[in-house]
Structure formats: structure tokens, C-alpha cells
Coordinates of C-alpha atoms in Angstrom, one line a residue:
X1127 CA 0.0 0.0 0.0
X1128 CA 1.0 3.6 -0.4
X1129 CA -0.2 6.5 1.8
X1130 CA 0.7 10.1 1.7
X1131 CA 0.5 12.6 4.5
X1132 CA 2.2 15.7 5.9
X1133 CA 4.7 13.8 8.0
X1134 CA 5.6 10.5 6.3
X1135 CA 5.0 11.5 2.7
X1136 CA 4.8 8.3 0.8
X1137 CA 4.5 5.2 3.0
X1138 CA 5.0 1.7 1.8
X1139 CA 3.9 -1.2 3.9
X1140 CA 2.2 -4.6 4.1
X1141 CA -0.2 -6.2 6.5
X1142 CA -1.6 -9.5 7.6
X1143 CA -4.9 -10.4 9.4
X1144 CA -5.8 -14.0 10.3
X1145 CA -9.5 -13.0 10.9
X1146 CA -11.3 -16.2 12.0
X1147 CA -8.8 -18.7 10.7
X1148 CA -7.2 -19.4 14.1
X1149 CA -10.3 -20.5 16.2
X1150 CA -10.2 -18.4 19.4
X1151 CA -7.3 -16.3 18.3
X1152 CA -6.9 -13.4 16.0
X1153 CA -3.6 -12.0 14.8
X1154 CA -2.9 -8.7 13.0
X1155 CA 0.4 -7.4 11.8
X1156 CA 1.3 -4.4 9.7
X1157 CA 4.6 -2.7 9.0
X1158 CA 6.1 -0.2 6.6
X1159 CA 8.4 2.6 6.0
X1160 CA 7.8 6.4 5.6
X1161 CA 9.9 7.9 2.9
X1162 CA 10.1 11.5 4.1
X1163 CA 10.5 10.8 7.8
X1164 CA 12.7 7.8 7.1
X1165 CA 11.2 5.8 9.9
X1166 CA 10.1 2.1 10.1
X1167 CA 6.8 1.6 11.8
X1168 CA 4.9 -1.5 12.8
X1169 CA 1.8 -2.7 14.8
X1170 CA 1.4 -6.2 16.2
X1171 CA -2.1 -7.1 17.6
X1172 CA -3.1 -10.4 19.2
X1173 CA -6.5 -11.2 20.7
X1174 CA -7.4 -14.4 22.5
X1175 CA -11.0 -15.5 23.5
X1176 CA -11.8 -17.7 26.5
X1177 CA -14.8 -19.3 28.2
X1178 CA -17.2 -19.2 25.2
X1179 CA -16.2 -15.7 24.3
X1180 CA -16.9 -14.2 27.7
X1181 CA -13.2 -13.1 28.3
X1182 CA -11.0 -11.4 25.8
X1183 CA -7.3 -10.7 26.2
X1184 CA -5.6 -8.3 23.8
X1185 CA -1.9 -7.6 23.4
X1186 CA -0.4 -4.8 21.3
X1187 CA 3.1 -3.7 20.4
X1188 CA 3.7 -0.8 18.1
X1189 CA 5.8 2.0 16.8
X1190 CA 3.5 4.3 14.8
X1191 CA 2.2 7.7 13.8
X1192 CA -0.7 8.5 16.1
X1193 CA -3.5 11.0 15.6
X1194 CA -3.9 13.9 17.9
X1195 CA -7.7 13.6 18.2
X1196 CA -8.3 10.2 19.7
X1197 CA -12.1 10.3 19.5
X1198 CA -12.3 10.8 15.7
X1199 CA -11.9 8.0 13.2
X1200 CA -9.7 9.5 10.4
X1201 CA -9.9 8.1 6.9
X1202 CA -6.5 7.4 5.4
X1203 CA -7.7 7.3 1.8
X1204 CA -9.2 10.7 2.1
X1205 CA -6.0 12.1 3.7
X1206 CA -4.1 10.7 0.8
X1207 CA -6.5 12.2 -1.7
X1208 CA -6.4 15.6 -0.1
X1209 CA -2.6 15.6 0.1
X1210 CA -2.1 14.6 -3.5
X1211 CA -4.6 17.0 -5.0
X1212 CA -4.3 20.1 -2.9
X1213 CA -1.3 19.5 -0.5
X1214 CA -3.8 19.7 2.4
X1215 CA -3.6 17.2 5.3
X1216 CA -6.4 18.0 7.9
X1217 CA -5.0 15.6 10.5
X1218 CA -2.4 16.3 13.2
X1219 CA 0.1 13.7 14.3
X1220 CA 2.7 12.6 16.9
X1221 CA 5.1 9.7 17.1
X1222 CA 4.2 6.9 19.6
X1223 CA 5.9 3.7 20.5
X1224 CA 4.8 1.3 23.2
X1225 CA 2.7 -1.6 24.3
X1226 CA -0.8 -2.3 25.6
X1227 CA -2.3 -5.2 27.6
X1228 CA -6.1 -5.3 27.8
X1229 CA -8.7 -7.6 29.4
X1230 CA -12.4 -7.4 28.5
X1231 CA -15.2 -9.3 30.2
X1232 CA -18.6 -9.7 28.5
X1233 CA -21.1 -10.9 31.1
X1234 CA -24.1 -10.2 28.9
X1235 CA -24.7 -9.9 25.2
X1236 CA -25.0 -6.1 25.3
X1237 CA -22.5 -5.3 27.9
X1238 CA -18.7 -5.3 28.0
X1239 CA -16.3 -4.2 30.8
X1240 CA -12.7 -3.6 30.1
X1241 CA -9.4 -2.6 31.7
X1242 CA -6.2 -1.7 29.7
X1243 CA -2.6 -0.9 30.8
X1244 CA -0.6 1.2 28.3
X1245 CA 3.0 2.2 28.1
X1246 CA 3.7 4.9 25.5
X1247 CA 6.7 7.0 24.6
X1248 CA 5.2 10.0 22.8
X1249 CA 7.1 12.6 20.7
X1250 CA 6.2 15.6 18.5
X1251 CA 6.1 14.7 14.8
X1252 CA 7.4 17.6 12.7
X1253 CA 6.3 18.2 9.1
X1254 CA 8.7 16.6 6.7
X1255 CA 7.2 17.4 3.3
X1256 CA 8.4 20.2 1.0
X1257 CA 8.2 18.7 -2.5
X1258 CA 4.9 18.0 -4.1
X1259 CA 4.3 16.7 -7.7
X1260 CA 1.7 19.5 -8.5
X1261 CA 1.8 22.2 -5.8
X1262 CA 5.4 22.7 -4.7
X1263 CA 5.0 26.3 -3.6
X1264 CA 2.3 25.6 -1.0
X1265 CA 3.2 24.5 2.5
X1266 CA 1.3 22.2 4.8
X1267 CA -0.2 23.5 8.1
X1268 CA 2.5 23.8 10.8
X1269 CA 2.7 20.7 13.1
X1270 CA 1.4 20.6 16.6
X1271 CA 4.0 20.4 19.4
X1272 CA 2.8 17.9 21.9
X1273 CA 4.1 17.4 25.5
X1274 CA 6.8 14.8 24.9
X1275 CA 7.3 12.1 27.5
X1276 CA 6.5 8.6 28.6
X1277 CA 2.9 8.0 29.5
X1278 CA 2.0 5.0 31.7
X1279 CA -1.8 4.7 32.2
X1280 CA -4.7 2.4 33.1
X1281 CA -8.0 2.8 31.3
X1282 CA -11.3 1.4 32.4
X1283 CA -14.2 1.2 29.9
X1284 CA -17.8 0.2 29.9
X1285 CA -19.6 -0.4 26.6
X1286 CA -23.2 -1.3 26.1
X1287 CA -24.9 -1.5 22.7
X1288 CA -27.3 -3.6 20.7
X1289 CA -25.8 -2.8 17.3
X1290 CA -26.0 -5.3 14.5
X1291 CA -23.3 -5.5 11.8
X1292 CA -22.9 -6.2 8.1
X1293 CA -19.8 -8.4 7.6
X1294 CA -18.2 -7.6 4.3
X1295 CA -15.1 -9.7 5.0
X1296 CA -12.6 -6.9 4.9
X1297 CA -14.6 -4.6 7.1
X1298 CA -17.7 -4.7 9.4
X1299 CA -20.2 -1.8 9.3
X1300 CA -23.1 -1.2 11.7
X1301 CA -26.6 -1.6 10.5
X1302 CA -28.0 1.9 11.0
X1303 CA -31.5 1.1 9.6
X1304 CA -32.7 -0.5 12.8
X1305 CA -33.4 1.0 16.2
X1306 CA -30.2 0.9 18.3
X1307 CA -28.4 2.3 21.3
X1308 CA -24.6 2.7 21.8
X1309 CA -23.1 3.8 25.2
X1310 CA -19.4 4.1 25.8
X1311 CA -17.8 5.4 29.0
X1312 CA -14.0 5.5 29.7
X1313 CA -11.8 6.6 32.5
X1314 CA -8.1 6.9 32.0
X1315 CA -5.6 7.5 34.8
X1316 CA -1.9 8.4 34.4
X1317 CA 0.0 8.8 37.6
X1318 CA 3.6 9.8 38.4
X1319 CA 3.8 8.0 41.7
X1320 CA 2.1 4.6 41.4
X1321 CA 2.6 4.2 37.6
X1322 CA 5.9 6.1 37.3
X1323 CA 4.5 8.1 34.4
X1324 CA 5.9 11.5 33.2
X1325 CA 2.3 12.8 33.4
X1326 CA -0.3 13.0 36.1
X1327 CA -3.9 13.3 34.9
X1328 CA -7.4 11.9 34.8
X1329 CA -9.5 11.8 31.6
X1330 CA -13.2 11.0 31.5
X1331 CA -15.1 10.5 28.3
X1332 CA -18.8 9.6 27.6
X1333 CA -20.3 8.8 24.2
X1334 CA -24.1 8.0 23.7
X1335 CA -25.5 7.1 20.3
X1336 CA -29.2 6.2 19.7
X1337 CA -31.7 5.8 16.9
X1338 CA -35.4 5.4 17.3
X1339 CA -38.1 5.3 14.6
X1340 CA -41.9 5.6 14.5
X1341 CA -42.7 5.5 10.8
X1342 CA -43.6 7.2 8.6
X1343 CA -42.4 10.6 10.0
X1344 CA -40.1 9.9 12.9
X1345 CA -36.6 8.4 12.4
X1346 CA -34.8 10.2 15.2
X1347 CA -31.1 10.1 15.7
X1348 CA -29.3 11.4 18.9
X1349 CA -25.7 11.7 19.7
X1350 CA -24.3 13.1 23.0
X1351 CA -20.6 13.2 23.9
X1352 CA -18.6 14.9 26.6
X1353 CA -15.2 14.8 28.3
X1354 CA -13.3 16.1 31.3
X1355 CA -9.5 16.3 31.7
X1356 CA -7.7 17.4 34.9
X1357 CA -4.2 17.3 36.2
X1358 CA -1.1 18.0 34.0
X1359 CA -3.3 18.1 30.8
X1360 CA -0.8 17.1 28.1
X1361 CA -1.8 18.5 24.7
X1362 CA -2.2 15.0 23.2
X1363 CA -5.0 14.3 25.7
X1364 CA -7.2 17.3 24.9
X1365 CA -10.7 17.0 23.4
X1366 CA -11.8 18.3 20.1
X1367 CA -15.1 19.4 18.6
X1368 CA -14.9 17.3 15.4
X1369 CA -15.4 19.3 12.3
X1370 CA -16.1 18.7 8.6
X1371 CA -12.8 17.2 7.6
X1372 CA -11.7 16.2 4.2
X1373 CA -13.7 15.6 1.0
X1374 CA -16.7 14.0 2.8
X1375 CA -17.2 12.6 6.2
X1376 CA -19.4 11.7 9.1
X1377 CA -22.9 13.2 9.0
X1378 CA -22.9 13.9 12.8
X1379 CA -19.9 16.1 12.7
X1380 CA -20.0 19.9 13.0
X1381 CA -20.3 21.1 9.4
X1382 CA -19.3 24.8 9.8
X1383 CA -16.0 24.3 11.7
X1384 CA -12.9 23.0 10.1
X1385 CA -9.8 21.1 11.1
X1386 CA -9.5 21.1 14.9
X1387 CA -10.3 24.8 15.5
X1388 CA -12.0 24.0 18.8
X1389 CA -9.9 22.2 21.4
X1390 CA -10.0 22.1 25.2
X1391 CA -9.9 20.3 28.5
X1392 CA -13.7 20.0 28.9
X1393 CA -16.4 19.7 26.2
X1394 CA -20.0 18.8 25.5
X1395 CA -21.5 18.1 22.1
X1396 CA -25.1 17.2 21.2
X1397 CA -26.3 16.3 17.7
X1398 CA -30.0 15.7 16.9
X1399 CA -31.5 14.9 13.5
X1400 CA -34.8 13.5 12.1
X1401 CA -35.2 11.7 8.8
X1402 CA -38.6 12.2 7.3
X1403 CA -37.7 9.8 4.5
X1404 CA -39.7 10.9 1.3
X1405 CA -42.9 11.9 3.2
X1406 CA -42.3 15.6 2.8
X1407 CA -41.7 15.3 -0.9
X1408 CA -45.0 13.4 -1.2
X1409 CA -47.0 15.9 0.9
X1410 CA -45.7 18.8 -1.2
X1411 CA -46.2 16.8 -4.5
X1412 CA -42.6 17.6 -5.7
X1413 CA -42.2 15.9 -9.1
X1414 CA -39.8 13.0 -9.3
X1415 CA -38.7 13.3 -5.7
X1416 CA -42.1 12.2 -4.3
X1417 CA -41.7 8.8 -5.9
X1418 CA -38.1 8.5 -5.2
X1419 CA -36.3 6.9 -2.2
X1420 CA -34.4 10.1 -1.4
X1421 CA -34.6 11.2 2.2
X1422 CA -35.3 14.6 3.6
X1423 CA -33.4 15.3 6.9
X1424 CA -33.3 18.1 9.4
X1425 CA -30.6 18.4 12.0
X1426 CA -28.9 20.6 14.6
X1427 CA -25.6 20.5 16.4
X1428 CA -24.7 22.2 19.7
X1429 CA -21.2 22.3 21.1
X1430 CA -19.5 23.8 24.1
X1431 CA -15.8 23.6 25.0
X1432 CA -13.5 25.1 27.7
X1433 CA -10.1 26.1 26.4
X1434 CA -8.5 28.4 29.1
X1435 CA -5.3 26.4 28.9
X1436 CA -4.7 26.8 25.2
X1437 CA -2.4 29.7 24.1
X1438 CA -4.4 32.0 21.8
X1439 CA -2.2 33.7 19.3
X1440 CA -2.3 34.1 15.4
X1441 CA 0.7 31.7 15.0
X1442 CA -0.9 28.9 17.0
X1443 CA -2.9 26.1 15.5
X1444 CA -5.1 26.5 18.5
X1445 CA -6.5 29.9 17.5
X1446 CA -9.9 28.8 18.8
X1447 CA -13.1 30.9 19.0
X1448 CA -14.0 31.4 22.6
X1449 CA -17.2 29.5 23.3
X1450 CA -17.1 29.1 27.1
X1451 CA -20.3 31.0 27.9
X1452 CA -22.6 30.2 25.0
X1453 CA -22.6 27.0 22.9
X1454 CA -21.7 27.0 19.3
X1455 CA -24.9 26.1 17.4
X1456 CA -25.8 25.2 13.8
X1457 CA -28.9 24.0 12.0
X1458 CA -29.4 22.4 8.6
X1459 CA -31.2 20.1 6.2
X1460 CA -30.1 17.3 3.9
X1461 CA -31.0 15.2 0.9
X1462 CA -30.0 11.7 1.7
X1463 CA -30.0 8.1 0.5
X1464 CA -28.1 9.2 -2.6
X1465 CA -26.6 5.9 -4.0
X1466 CA -27.8 4.5 -0.7
X1467 CA -25.0 5.9 1.5
X1468 CA -24.3 9.6 0.5
X1469 CA -26.1 12.8 1.5
X1470 CA -25.8 16.5 0.8
X1471 CA -25.9 18.8 3.9
X1472 CA -26.9 22.5 3.8
X1473 CA -25.8 24.0 7.1
X1474 CA -26.2 27.4 8.8
X1475 CA -24.2 28.6 11.9
X1476 CA -26.5 30.6 14.1
X1477 CA -23.9 32.3 16.4
X1478 CA -20.2 33.1 16.6
X1479 CA -20.4 34.2 12.9
X1480 CA -17.2 34.5 11.0
X1481 CA -18.4 35.3 7.5
X1482 CA -18.3 31.6 6.4
X1483 CA -21.5 30.6 8.2
X1484 CA -23.2 28.6 5.4
X1485 CA -21.7 25.4 4.0
X1486 CA -22.6 22.6 1.6
X1487 CA -21.0 19.3 2.5
X1488 CA -21.1 15.8 1.1
X1489 CA -21.2 13.3 3.9
X1490 CA -21.5 9.5 4.2
X1491 CA -23.3 7.3 6.6
X1492 CA -20.6 4.7 6.3
X1493 CA -18.5 6.7 8.8
X1494 CA -21.3 7.5 11.2
X1495 CA -19.5 6.1 14.3

């Protein structure tokens, strides 16, 4: 494979995944070399299942390029596309090498409890790229300097959901057409004394996802997420209000904010939307659309973040808008079910206006989680 980003440039690697071929074991291994940063990277992942898949033990060893925003699932193919066409990489990175040991217990079908110990050596990843085949005169965004050091931590997680999945062999995707709930809570502790870590902090994070429908008019989706960080507060542990990254992305992201403009040590984000399916088109007798399977969706996003600890200056990547007192809000509507998985969003920001308060985005329900 070949991936291009603002740190590694072209990356050549290979991978292996045993999937279900080893009974109660699953092995993954990938490795490769970044041309611009001249670094070899790898990730070894082994999972073992015990007692009729009630207990799971996972081991990881890695030397990798990590993403700064830990609660957003970045799309490598989109990063490559953006980098090659416009010399734009919307992700921020740091180097990380270490190991993890995790134990999960699943007492019930819809409940999983986990604990994980992690040892990580984390370092700032400077931008390496100057040359570009098409746009050599443009520069990538400046890199983010993290708090370098060795982090030793224990993380406790509680996950409860009733999601069903489509198994495509190479990937599994949740079935979002049926009612579901998805709750994920985590608490991460890094301590200087008992764990001998360079950092001393607590990080709490809560994620709630749900979908409920009462046809024909109500197909209501709710997402609530929030986080709290105290202690040393290293930059790599901060929370982000996830914005509209890349060519197209997740439909429950904030559409009118871009690449990591909102970051802080506390945050709350609420997303609400209702899909009327094609009932509105039928009521209004709109030609063609009333007989189509296109959806009509209305949505709103609300976000609050606390960023007292971020330096605010024109040269800093963290040149965030202050939203401590009043949440950032946006509303919009969409035409969905285009080719079954795409939708077009029209979004208006209602406060903290900057002159770019109306956006049109192409999003995909494939990346909804």
C-alpha cells in the first residue's frame, strides 16, 4: 500500500490479518516505512478469547504515527486524496511507540467491561514534506508540538450497545437502519507515583448514540458526547469538537467548523436529527422526488468547549473561537440516500459568525461512528 500525509510523505507497507482462521485467536500485523521521515513503523495485535467468548485478552506492540484527536476515526484514503490533489492534510500527528495489555469481560450480550494498561513513549512529529508533484509552492499547516514524554496509564471502559453489523469480510459496518443504542464510557488514569509516568492526569469521556423510529415521519437520531480532563493536561489528551474534515465525512460532525479549530480540556457536544424519508416530498407533491427513495433530513448541532489552557495567538494552530459562555450552534437540512449511502448537507451557523457561516457538505453514513 502507499499512503501520503504531511509527516511521512509516501508510506510503503504490508499487513496480515488472520480473521477467524485461528479459532479463538486473531492476529494482525502491519509494517512499513515512511519515505520522508525515514522511519520504520509496525503494529502487532493479538486477541485471545476464553470461556465461550466471555473473556478477551488483547496484546499490542507498536511504533506508529498517532492521531492527535483520539475520538475521531480518520480516513487514510481521504487524507491521501487531499494531500495529493491540494497539499492539504487535515490531521495532526505525533510519534508513539509502546505496548498495551487489555482484558475485556462480556457478562451479557449487550455489555462489555474492560481494563487496559498502556506504556507509551510520545514525541512531536514535525512536518517533513516540502516537495509536491503538483503544488510545490504551497506549505502544509504547521505541526502541533505535543508534550513529549513517557505516559503510563490504566484505562477502564464500559460499553453497552445492541448494534447489528454487516460483515463484508474486509470490514464490518453497523446496520443503522434499525433501532439501536450505543453507550461508551471510559476513565483513563496516568500517575507519576504509582505508575511512574511522566504525566499525572485523569481523563473521563462519555459517548451516547441512539436511533429510534416511529414511521412514517419519525426516524430520530441522537448523539451526545462529553469529556473532562484534569491534572497535567498534556496536549495530546485534549478533546476536540470534530469538524467537517476532508472531502466528505461523518454526518454527525459539526459542518461549519474545520480542522481542529475547537480544542480544550472540557467539552459537551449534542447532535440531533430526524429523517422524514420521502414523506415531505410526497406531501408537497414535488415531481420525481415524491416517488423516489431520497430522504429529507433536518438536523442541529450544539457544542461547548472550555479552552482556558490553550495559548491563543495568530501563529498557534489552537487559534480557537471562545465558546465558554454560549454553545456554538448550527442547524441544517439534507437530501440523503443518494446511491444508498451519500447525502448532501446544507448548514447554517447561528452564532459566533465569521463570514463563512453557510456550508454545503457531502457526507457518508458509512463513517457515522
